[in-house]
XYZ file of C-alpha atoms in Angstrom:
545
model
C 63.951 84.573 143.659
C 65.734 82.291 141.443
C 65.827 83.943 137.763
C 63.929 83.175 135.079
C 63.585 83.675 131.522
C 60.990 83.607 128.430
C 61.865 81.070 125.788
C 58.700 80.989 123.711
C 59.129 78.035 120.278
C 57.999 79.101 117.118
C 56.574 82.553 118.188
C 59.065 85.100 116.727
C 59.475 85.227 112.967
C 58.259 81.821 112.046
C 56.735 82.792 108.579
C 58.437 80.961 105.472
C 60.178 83.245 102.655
C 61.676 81.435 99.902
C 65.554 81.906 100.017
C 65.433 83.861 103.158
C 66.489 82.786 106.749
C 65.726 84.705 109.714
C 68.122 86.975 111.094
C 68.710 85.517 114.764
C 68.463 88.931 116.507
C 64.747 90.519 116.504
C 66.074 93.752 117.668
C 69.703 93.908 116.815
C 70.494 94.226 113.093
C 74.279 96.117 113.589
C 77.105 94.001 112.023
C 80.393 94.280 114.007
C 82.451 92.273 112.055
C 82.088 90.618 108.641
C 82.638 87.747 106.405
C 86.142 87.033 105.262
C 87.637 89.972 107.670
C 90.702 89.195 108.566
C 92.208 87.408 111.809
C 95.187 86.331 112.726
C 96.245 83.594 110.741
C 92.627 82.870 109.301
C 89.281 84.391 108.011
C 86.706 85.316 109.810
C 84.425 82.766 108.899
C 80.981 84.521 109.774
C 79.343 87.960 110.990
C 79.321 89.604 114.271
C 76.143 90.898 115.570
C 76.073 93.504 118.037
C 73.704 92.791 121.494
C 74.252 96.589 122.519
C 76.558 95.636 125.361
C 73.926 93.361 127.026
C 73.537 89.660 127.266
C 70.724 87.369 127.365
C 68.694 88.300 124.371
C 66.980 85.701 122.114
C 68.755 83.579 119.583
C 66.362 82.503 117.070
C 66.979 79.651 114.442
C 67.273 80.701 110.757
C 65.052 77.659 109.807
C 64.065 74.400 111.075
C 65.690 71.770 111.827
C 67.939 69.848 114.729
C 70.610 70.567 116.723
C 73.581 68.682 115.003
C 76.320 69.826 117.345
C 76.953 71.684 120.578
C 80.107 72.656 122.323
C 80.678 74.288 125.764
C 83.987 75.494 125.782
C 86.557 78.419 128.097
C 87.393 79.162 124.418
C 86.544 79.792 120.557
C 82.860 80.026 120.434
C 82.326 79.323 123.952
C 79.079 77.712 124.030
C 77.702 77.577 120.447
C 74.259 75.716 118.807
C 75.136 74.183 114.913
C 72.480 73.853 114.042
C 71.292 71.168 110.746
C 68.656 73.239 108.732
C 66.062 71.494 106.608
C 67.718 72.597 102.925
C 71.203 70.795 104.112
C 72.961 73.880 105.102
C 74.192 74.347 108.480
C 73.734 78.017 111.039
C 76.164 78.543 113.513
C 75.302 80.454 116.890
C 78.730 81.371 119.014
C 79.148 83.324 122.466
C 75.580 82.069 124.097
C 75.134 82.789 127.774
C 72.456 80.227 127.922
C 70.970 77.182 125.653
C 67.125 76.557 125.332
C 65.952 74.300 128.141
C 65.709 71.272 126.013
C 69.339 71.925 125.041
C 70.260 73.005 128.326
C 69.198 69.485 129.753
C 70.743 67.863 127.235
C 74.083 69.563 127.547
C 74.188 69.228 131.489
C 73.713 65.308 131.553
C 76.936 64.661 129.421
C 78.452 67.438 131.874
C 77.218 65.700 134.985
C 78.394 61.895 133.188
C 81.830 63.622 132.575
C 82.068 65.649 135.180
C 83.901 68.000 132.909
C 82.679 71.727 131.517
C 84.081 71.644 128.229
C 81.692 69.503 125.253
C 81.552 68.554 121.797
C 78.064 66.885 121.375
C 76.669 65.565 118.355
C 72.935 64.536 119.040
C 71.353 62.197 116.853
C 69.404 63.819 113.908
C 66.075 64.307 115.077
C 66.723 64.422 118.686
C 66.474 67.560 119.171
C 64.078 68.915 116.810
C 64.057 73.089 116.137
C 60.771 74.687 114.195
C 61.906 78.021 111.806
C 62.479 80.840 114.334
C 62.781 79.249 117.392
C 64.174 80.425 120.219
C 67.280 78.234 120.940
C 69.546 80.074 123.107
C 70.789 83.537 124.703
C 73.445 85.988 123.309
C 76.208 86.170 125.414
C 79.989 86.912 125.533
C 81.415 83.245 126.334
C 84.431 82.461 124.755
C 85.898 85.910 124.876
C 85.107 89.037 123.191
C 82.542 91.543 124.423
C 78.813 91.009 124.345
C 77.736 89.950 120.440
C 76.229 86.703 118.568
C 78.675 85.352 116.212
C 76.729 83.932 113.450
C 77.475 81.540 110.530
C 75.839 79.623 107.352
C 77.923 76.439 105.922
C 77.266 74.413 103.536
C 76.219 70.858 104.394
C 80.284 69.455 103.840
C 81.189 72.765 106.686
C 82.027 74.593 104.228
C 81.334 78.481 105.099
C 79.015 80.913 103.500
C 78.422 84.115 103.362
C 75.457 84.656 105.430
C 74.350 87.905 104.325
C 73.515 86.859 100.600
C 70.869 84.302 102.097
C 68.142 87.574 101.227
C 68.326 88.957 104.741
C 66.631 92.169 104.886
C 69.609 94.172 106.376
C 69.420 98.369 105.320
C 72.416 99.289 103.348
C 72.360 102.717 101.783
C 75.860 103.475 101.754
C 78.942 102.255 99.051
C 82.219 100.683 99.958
C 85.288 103.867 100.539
C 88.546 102.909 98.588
C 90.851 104.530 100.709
C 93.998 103.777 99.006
C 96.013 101.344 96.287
C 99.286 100.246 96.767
C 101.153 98.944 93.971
C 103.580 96.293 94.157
C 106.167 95.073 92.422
C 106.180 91.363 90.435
C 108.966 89.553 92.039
C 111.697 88.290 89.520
C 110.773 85.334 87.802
C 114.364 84.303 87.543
C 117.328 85.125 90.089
C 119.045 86.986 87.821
C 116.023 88.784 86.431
C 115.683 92.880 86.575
C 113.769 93.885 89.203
C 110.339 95.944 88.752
C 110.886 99.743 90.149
C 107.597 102.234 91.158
C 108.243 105.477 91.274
C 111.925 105.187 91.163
C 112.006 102.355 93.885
C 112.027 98.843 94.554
C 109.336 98.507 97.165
C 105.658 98.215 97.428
C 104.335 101.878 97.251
C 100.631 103.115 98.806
C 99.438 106.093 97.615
C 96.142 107.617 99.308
C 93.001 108.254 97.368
C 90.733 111.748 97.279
C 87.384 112.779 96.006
C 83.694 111.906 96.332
C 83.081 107.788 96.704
C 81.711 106.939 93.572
C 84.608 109.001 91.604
C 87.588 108.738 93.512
C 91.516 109.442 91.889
C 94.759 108.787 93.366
C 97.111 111.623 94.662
C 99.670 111.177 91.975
C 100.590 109.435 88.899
C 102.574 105.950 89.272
C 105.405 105.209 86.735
C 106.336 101.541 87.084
C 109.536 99.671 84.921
C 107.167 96.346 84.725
C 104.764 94.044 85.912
C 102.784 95.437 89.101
C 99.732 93.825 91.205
C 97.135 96.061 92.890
C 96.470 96.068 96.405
C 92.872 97.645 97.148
C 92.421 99.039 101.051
C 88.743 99.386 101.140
C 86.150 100.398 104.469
C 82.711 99.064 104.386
C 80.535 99.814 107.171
C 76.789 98.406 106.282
C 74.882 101.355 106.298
C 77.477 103.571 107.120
C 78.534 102.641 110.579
C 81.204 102.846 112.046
C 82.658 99.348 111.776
C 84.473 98.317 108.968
C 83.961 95.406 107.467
C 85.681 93.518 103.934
C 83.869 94.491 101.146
C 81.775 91.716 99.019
C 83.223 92.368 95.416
C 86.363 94.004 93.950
C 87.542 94.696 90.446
C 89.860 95.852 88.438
C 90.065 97.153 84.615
C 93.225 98.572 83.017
C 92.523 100.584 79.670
C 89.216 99.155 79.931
C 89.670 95.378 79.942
C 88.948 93.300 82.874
C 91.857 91.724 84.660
C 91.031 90.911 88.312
C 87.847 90.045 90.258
C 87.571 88.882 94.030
C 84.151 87.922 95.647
C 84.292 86.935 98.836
C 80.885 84.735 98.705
C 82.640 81.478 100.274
C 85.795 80.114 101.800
C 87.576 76.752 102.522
C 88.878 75.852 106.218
C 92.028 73.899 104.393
C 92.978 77.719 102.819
C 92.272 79.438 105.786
C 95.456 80.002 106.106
C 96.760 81.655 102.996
C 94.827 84.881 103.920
C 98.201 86.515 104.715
C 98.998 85.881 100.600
C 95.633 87.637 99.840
C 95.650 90.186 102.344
C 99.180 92.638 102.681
C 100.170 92.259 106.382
C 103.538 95.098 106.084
C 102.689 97.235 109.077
C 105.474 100.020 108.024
C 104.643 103.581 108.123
C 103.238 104.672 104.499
C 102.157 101.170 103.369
C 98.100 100.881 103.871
C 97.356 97.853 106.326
C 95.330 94.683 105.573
C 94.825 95.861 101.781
C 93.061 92.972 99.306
C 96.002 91.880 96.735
C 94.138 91.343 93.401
C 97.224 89.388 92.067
C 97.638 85.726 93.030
C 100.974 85.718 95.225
C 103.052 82.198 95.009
C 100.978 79.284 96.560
C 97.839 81.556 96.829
C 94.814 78.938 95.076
C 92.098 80.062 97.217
C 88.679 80.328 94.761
C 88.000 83.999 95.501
C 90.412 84.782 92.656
C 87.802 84.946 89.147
C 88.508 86.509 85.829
C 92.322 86.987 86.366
C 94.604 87.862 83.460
C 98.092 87.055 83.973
C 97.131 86.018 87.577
C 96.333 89.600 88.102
C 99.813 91.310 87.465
C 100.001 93.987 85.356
C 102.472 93.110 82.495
C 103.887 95.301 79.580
C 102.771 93.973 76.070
C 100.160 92.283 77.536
C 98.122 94.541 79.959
C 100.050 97.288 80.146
C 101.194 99.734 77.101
C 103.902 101.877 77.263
C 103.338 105.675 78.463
C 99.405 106.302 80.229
C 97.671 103.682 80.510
C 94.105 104.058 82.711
C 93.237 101.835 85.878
C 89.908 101.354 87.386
C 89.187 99.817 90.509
C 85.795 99.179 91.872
C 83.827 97.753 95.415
C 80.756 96.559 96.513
C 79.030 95.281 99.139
C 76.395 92.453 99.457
C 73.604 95.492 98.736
C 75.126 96.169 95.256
C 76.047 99.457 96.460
C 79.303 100.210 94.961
C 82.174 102.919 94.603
C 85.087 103.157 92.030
C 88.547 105.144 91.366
C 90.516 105.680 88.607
C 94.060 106.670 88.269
C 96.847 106.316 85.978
C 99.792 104.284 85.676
C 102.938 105.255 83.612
C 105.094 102.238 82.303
C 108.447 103.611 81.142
C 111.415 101.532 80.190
C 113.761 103.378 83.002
C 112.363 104.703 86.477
C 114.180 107.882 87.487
C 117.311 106.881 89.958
C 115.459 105.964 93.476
C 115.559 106.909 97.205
C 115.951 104.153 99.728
C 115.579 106.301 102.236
C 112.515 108.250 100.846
C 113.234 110.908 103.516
C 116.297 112.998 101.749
C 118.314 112.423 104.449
C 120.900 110.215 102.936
C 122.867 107.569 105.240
C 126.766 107.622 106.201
C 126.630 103.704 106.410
C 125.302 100.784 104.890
C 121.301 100.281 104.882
C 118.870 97.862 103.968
C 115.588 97.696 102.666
C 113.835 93.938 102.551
C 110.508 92.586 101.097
C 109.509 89.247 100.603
C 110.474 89.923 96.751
C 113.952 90.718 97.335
C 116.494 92.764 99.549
C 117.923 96.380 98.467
C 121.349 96.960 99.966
C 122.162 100.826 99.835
C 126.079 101.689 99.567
C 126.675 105.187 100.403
C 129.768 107.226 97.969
C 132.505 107.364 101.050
C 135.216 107.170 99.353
C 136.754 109.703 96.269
C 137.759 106.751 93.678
C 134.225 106.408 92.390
C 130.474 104.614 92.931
C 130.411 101.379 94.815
C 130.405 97.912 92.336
C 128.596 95.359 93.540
C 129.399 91.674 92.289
C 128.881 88.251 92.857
C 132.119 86.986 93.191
C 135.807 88.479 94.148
C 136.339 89.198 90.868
C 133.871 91.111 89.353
C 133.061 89.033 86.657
C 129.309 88.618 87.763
C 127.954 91.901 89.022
C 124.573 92.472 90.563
C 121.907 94.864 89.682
C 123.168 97.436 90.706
C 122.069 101.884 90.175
C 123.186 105.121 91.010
C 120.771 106.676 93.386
C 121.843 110.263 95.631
C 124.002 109.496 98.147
C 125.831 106.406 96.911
C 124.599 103.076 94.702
C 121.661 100.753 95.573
C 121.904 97.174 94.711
C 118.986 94.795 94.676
C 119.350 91.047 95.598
C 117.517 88.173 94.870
C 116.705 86.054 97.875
C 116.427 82.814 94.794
C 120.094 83.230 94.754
C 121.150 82.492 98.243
C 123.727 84.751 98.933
C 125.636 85.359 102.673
C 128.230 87.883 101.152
C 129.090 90.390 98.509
C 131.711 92.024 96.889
C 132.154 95.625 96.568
C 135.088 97.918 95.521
C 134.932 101.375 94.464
C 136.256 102.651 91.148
C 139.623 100.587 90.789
C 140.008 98.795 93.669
C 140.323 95.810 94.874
C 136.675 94.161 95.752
C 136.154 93.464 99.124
C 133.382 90.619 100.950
C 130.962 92.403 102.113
C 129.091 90.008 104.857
C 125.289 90.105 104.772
C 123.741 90.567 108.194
C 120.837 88.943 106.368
C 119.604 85.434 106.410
C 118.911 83.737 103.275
C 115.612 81.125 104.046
C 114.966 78.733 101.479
C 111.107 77.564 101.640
C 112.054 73.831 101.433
C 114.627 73.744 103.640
C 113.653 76.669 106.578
C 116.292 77.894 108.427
C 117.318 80.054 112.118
C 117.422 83.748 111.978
C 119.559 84.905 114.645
C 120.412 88.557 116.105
C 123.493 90.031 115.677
C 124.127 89.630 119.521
C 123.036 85.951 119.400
C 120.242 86.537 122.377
C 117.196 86.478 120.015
C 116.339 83.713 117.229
C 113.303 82.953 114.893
C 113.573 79.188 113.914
C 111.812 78.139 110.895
C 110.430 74.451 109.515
C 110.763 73.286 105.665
C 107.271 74.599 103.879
C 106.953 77.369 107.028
C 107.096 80.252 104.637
C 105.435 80.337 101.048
C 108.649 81.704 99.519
C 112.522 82.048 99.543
C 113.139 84.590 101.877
C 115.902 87.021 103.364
C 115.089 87.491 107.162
C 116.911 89.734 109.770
C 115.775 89.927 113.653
C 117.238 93.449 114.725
C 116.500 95.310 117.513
C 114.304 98.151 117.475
C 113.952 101.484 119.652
C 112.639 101.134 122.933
C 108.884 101.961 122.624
C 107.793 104.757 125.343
C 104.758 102.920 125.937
C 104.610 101.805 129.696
C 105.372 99.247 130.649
C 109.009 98.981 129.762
C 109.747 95.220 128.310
C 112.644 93.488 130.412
C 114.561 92.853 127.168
C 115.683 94.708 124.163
C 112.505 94.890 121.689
C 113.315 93.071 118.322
C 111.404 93.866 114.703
C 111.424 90.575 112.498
C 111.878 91.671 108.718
C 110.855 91.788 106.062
C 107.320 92.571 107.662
C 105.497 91.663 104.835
C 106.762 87.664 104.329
C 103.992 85.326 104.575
C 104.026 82.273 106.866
C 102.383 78.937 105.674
C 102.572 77.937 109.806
C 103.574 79.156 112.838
C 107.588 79.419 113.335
C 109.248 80.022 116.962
C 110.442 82.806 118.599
C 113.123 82.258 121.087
C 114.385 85.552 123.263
C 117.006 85.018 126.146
C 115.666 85.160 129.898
C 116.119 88.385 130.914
C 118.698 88.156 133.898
C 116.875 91.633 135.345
C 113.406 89.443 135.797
C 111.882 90.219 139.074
C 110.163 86.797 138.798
C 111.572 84.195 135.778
C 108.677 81.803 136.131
C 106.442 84.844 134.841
C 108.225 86.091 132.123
C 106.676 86.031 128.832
C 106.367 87.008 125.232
C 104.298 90.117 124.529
C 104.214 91.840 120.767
C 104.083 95.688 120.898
C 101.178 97.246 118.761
C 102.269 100.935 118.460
C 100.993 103.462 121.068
C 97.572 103.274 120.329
C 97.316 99.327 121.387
C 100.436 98.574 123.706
C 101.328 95.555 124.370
C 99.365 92.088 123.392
C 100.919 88.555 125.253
C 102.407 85.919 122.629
C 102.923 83.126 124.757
C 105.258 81.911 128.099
C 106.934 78.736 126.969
C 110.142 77.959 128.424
C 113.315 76.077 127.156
C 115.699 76.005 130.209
C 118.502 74.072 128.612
C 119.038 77.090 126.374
C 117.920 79.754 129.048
C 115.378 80.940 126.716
C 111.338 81.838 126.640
């Protein structure tokens, strides 16, 4: 018996509401995965819908309408409806199994005329007319993913919206969690500038949150030299389930004046791309993941950004006083449910001495310490005639920024200025170039990072990155996760630098492959998620993948 299925037009929620579509599940109101959560490179420009593992349930239209576009594709959306609704705004219906017979038809005679699978098809308005809650197609999973309807509103220009402020009656009981705030250093303004310390270093520092939701408070006390953003890491599951989702609103006050608001109610496809400037990407242990900035980084003009003061930073004598001042931070969700913490934030003029190593066990040899604001180069005392100087030139005459800390003398470097090399001499004598094993990228000009062994380069355009940059590609421990890569495994720092495009990765064929043609690129995800493939290209003049 060939199979069969119910499509029905008009039947299921047909009734009008002012301002409110209807949600295109009946039965399935779970959200999986929400607006503006962050992917790879881009927004997530709709919701997920959970279809409880199953396929083939019905896809109703928020409001009527005509089918403006359909694609059929191994990829993306798979086979989506976009469809045009009466009040110029546009739903989007990704992952189908199935379209509604009319569709169906119309879809498999431009298949048939092409002989090809794969569509874009833009009907003529009218052609395919769709009443408010009609059935026009089945959930499915093609595309990739699981089982789940990915669902969008856009404007009439394509422009997408948040779908759940469209009045959808979705249960929400429970607040936003602020799980933690990192703060982060202000990068010099000018090369030569002093750099910002927190807590008596020069990196970005997370510290966790505690208490109930609505009155949460930060571990410990921050004491900061200067200006500072806020970085917000925030879980909102609607209703309190178990996926997390980006919240719709956050806030900030210091010593009760506003400073920072983000709303996530829209987004543009040509600023996609900065969401790795609005969202903090540094996967190193300590440092929360994927936390909302609520400063504008360099080149960051998307329109979520409202109410800023200085851009967001933190500065002394304008937002910050001297000694305790009080920060609040607040989230909420499309509901208006929302949660807040408060903490303080010492500004003193000097930081106690710092730690680059944070873990008391001090180094016998040189170390570094990179973000995208600058690179910390960490000399430890080895000989008796006195701390390490750090200068400019062979001279002395110019020295860098430069502190005791336990151990030996951290210096912090600019990546505005460009330097290769360093001199350093302890006490009285004579300085000595000090090579950096450091590449210094400027943003208009890109550049190659190379390992020290010469097997493993990053090659990067003019405008590629958002920022001068130093870069190092270094090789990192073996991972014990099976299976065991063919080459050495390489970390890419500083691991919070921002790309404006993709750059390319170039890592020497393996001479120990058991078969070169399928070698490839895989990224290693800590234990939990292994091992996730990059890409296979192949450039056999250089001997490289």
């Amino acid at each position: 018996m060939a199979a069969v299925a119910v499509w029905g037009i008009g039947a299921i929620g047909a009734e009008s509401v002012p301002g409110r579509y209807v949600w295109p599940l009946s039965d399935q109101t779970k959200v999986t995965a929400g607006f503006c959560d962050w992917r790879p490179g881009h927004y997530h420009g709709g919701i997920d819908i959970t279809t409880g593992g199953t396929e083939g349930l019905d896809v109703r239209a928020a409001d009527s309408g005509w089918v403006m576009r359909l694609s059929t594709s191994y990829w993306g959306y798979g086979k989506a409806v976009y469809l045009q609704m009466h009040d110029g705004r546009i739903a989007v219906y990704g992952h189908l199994s199935e379209f509604a017979p009319a569709i169906q038809k119309y879809v498999e005679q431009e298949q048939y005329a092409s002989r090809r699978y794969g569509q874009n098809l833009f009907p003529a308005p009218g052609e395919l007319p769709i009443g408010r809650g009609d059935v026009i197609a089945k959930t499915g999973q093609t595309g990739g993913g699981p089982p789940h309807l990915h669902f969008e509103i856009r404007t009439g220009q394509n422009r997408p919206l948040n779908p759940l402020v469209f009045g959808f009656e979705k249960p929400d009981a429970v607040a936003p969690t602020i799980k933690a705030v990192t703060i982060v250093p202000r990068p010099p303004i000018r090369p030569k500038d002093r750099p910002v310390s927190i807590n008596g270093g020069w990196m970005p520092v997370t510290i966790t949150m505690e208490g109930p939701a609505d009155s949460r408070r930060l571990t410990e006390t921050p004491v900061v030299t200067g200006a500072v953003g806020l970085s917000i890491l925030v879980e909102d599951g609607i209703d309190g389930d178990r996926y997390v989702l980006s919240p719709y609103r956050l806030r900030a006050w210091v010593n009760d004046q506003p400073v920072a608001q983000v709303t996530y109610d829209s987004i543009n496809y040509s600023h996609t791309h900065l969401i790795d400037l609005e969202r903090r990407i540094d996967p190193r242990p300590g440092l929360a993941p994927r936390s909302v900035n609520l400063f504008r980084r360099v080149h960051n003009v998307l329109w979520h950004y409202t109410d800023m003061v200085n851009e967001g930073w933190l500065v002394p004598g304008e937002t910050l006083i001297p000694g305790a001042n009080i920060v609040r931070v607040e989230a909420s969700d499309i509901a208006g449910n929302t949660s807040s913490a408060e903490f303080g934030l010492m500004l003193v003029e000097k930081s106690p001495a710092p730690d680059p190593t944070r873990t008391g066990n001090l180094p016998t040899e040189v170390t570094y310490q990179a973000s995208e604001g600058g690179l910390v180069v960490f000399f430890p005392q080895t000989s008796g005639d006195g701390p390490a100087r750090c200068c400019r030139d062979s001279e002395c005459a110019d020295p860098l920024y430069s502190i005791p800390v336990p151990g030996g003398v951290a210096t912090w470097l600019s990546p505005d200025e460009g330097l290769d090399a360093i001199w350093v001499s302890y006490g009285d004598s004579t300085p000595t170039e000090h090579a950096l094993p450091w590449t210094s990228v400027r943003r208009e000009e890109g550049g190659t990072v190379v390992s020290a062994a010469g097997d493993a380069s990053v090659t990067i355009g003019p405008d590629d990155l958002f920022r001068h940059t130093y870069m190092a590609l270094t090789v990192a421990p073996a991972p014990s996760h099976p299976p065991q890569p063919l080459s050495l495994l390489y970390e890419f720092a500083p691991f919070d630098a921002a790309f404006a495009r993709a750059v390319r990765l170039a890592i020497a064929q393996p001479v120990n492959s058991p078969d070169p043609a399928k070698v490839g690129v895989y990224r290693f995800r800590g234990p939990a998620r292994g091992w996730d493939f990059e890409g296979a290209g192949r450039d056999s003049a250089r001997g490289v993948v």
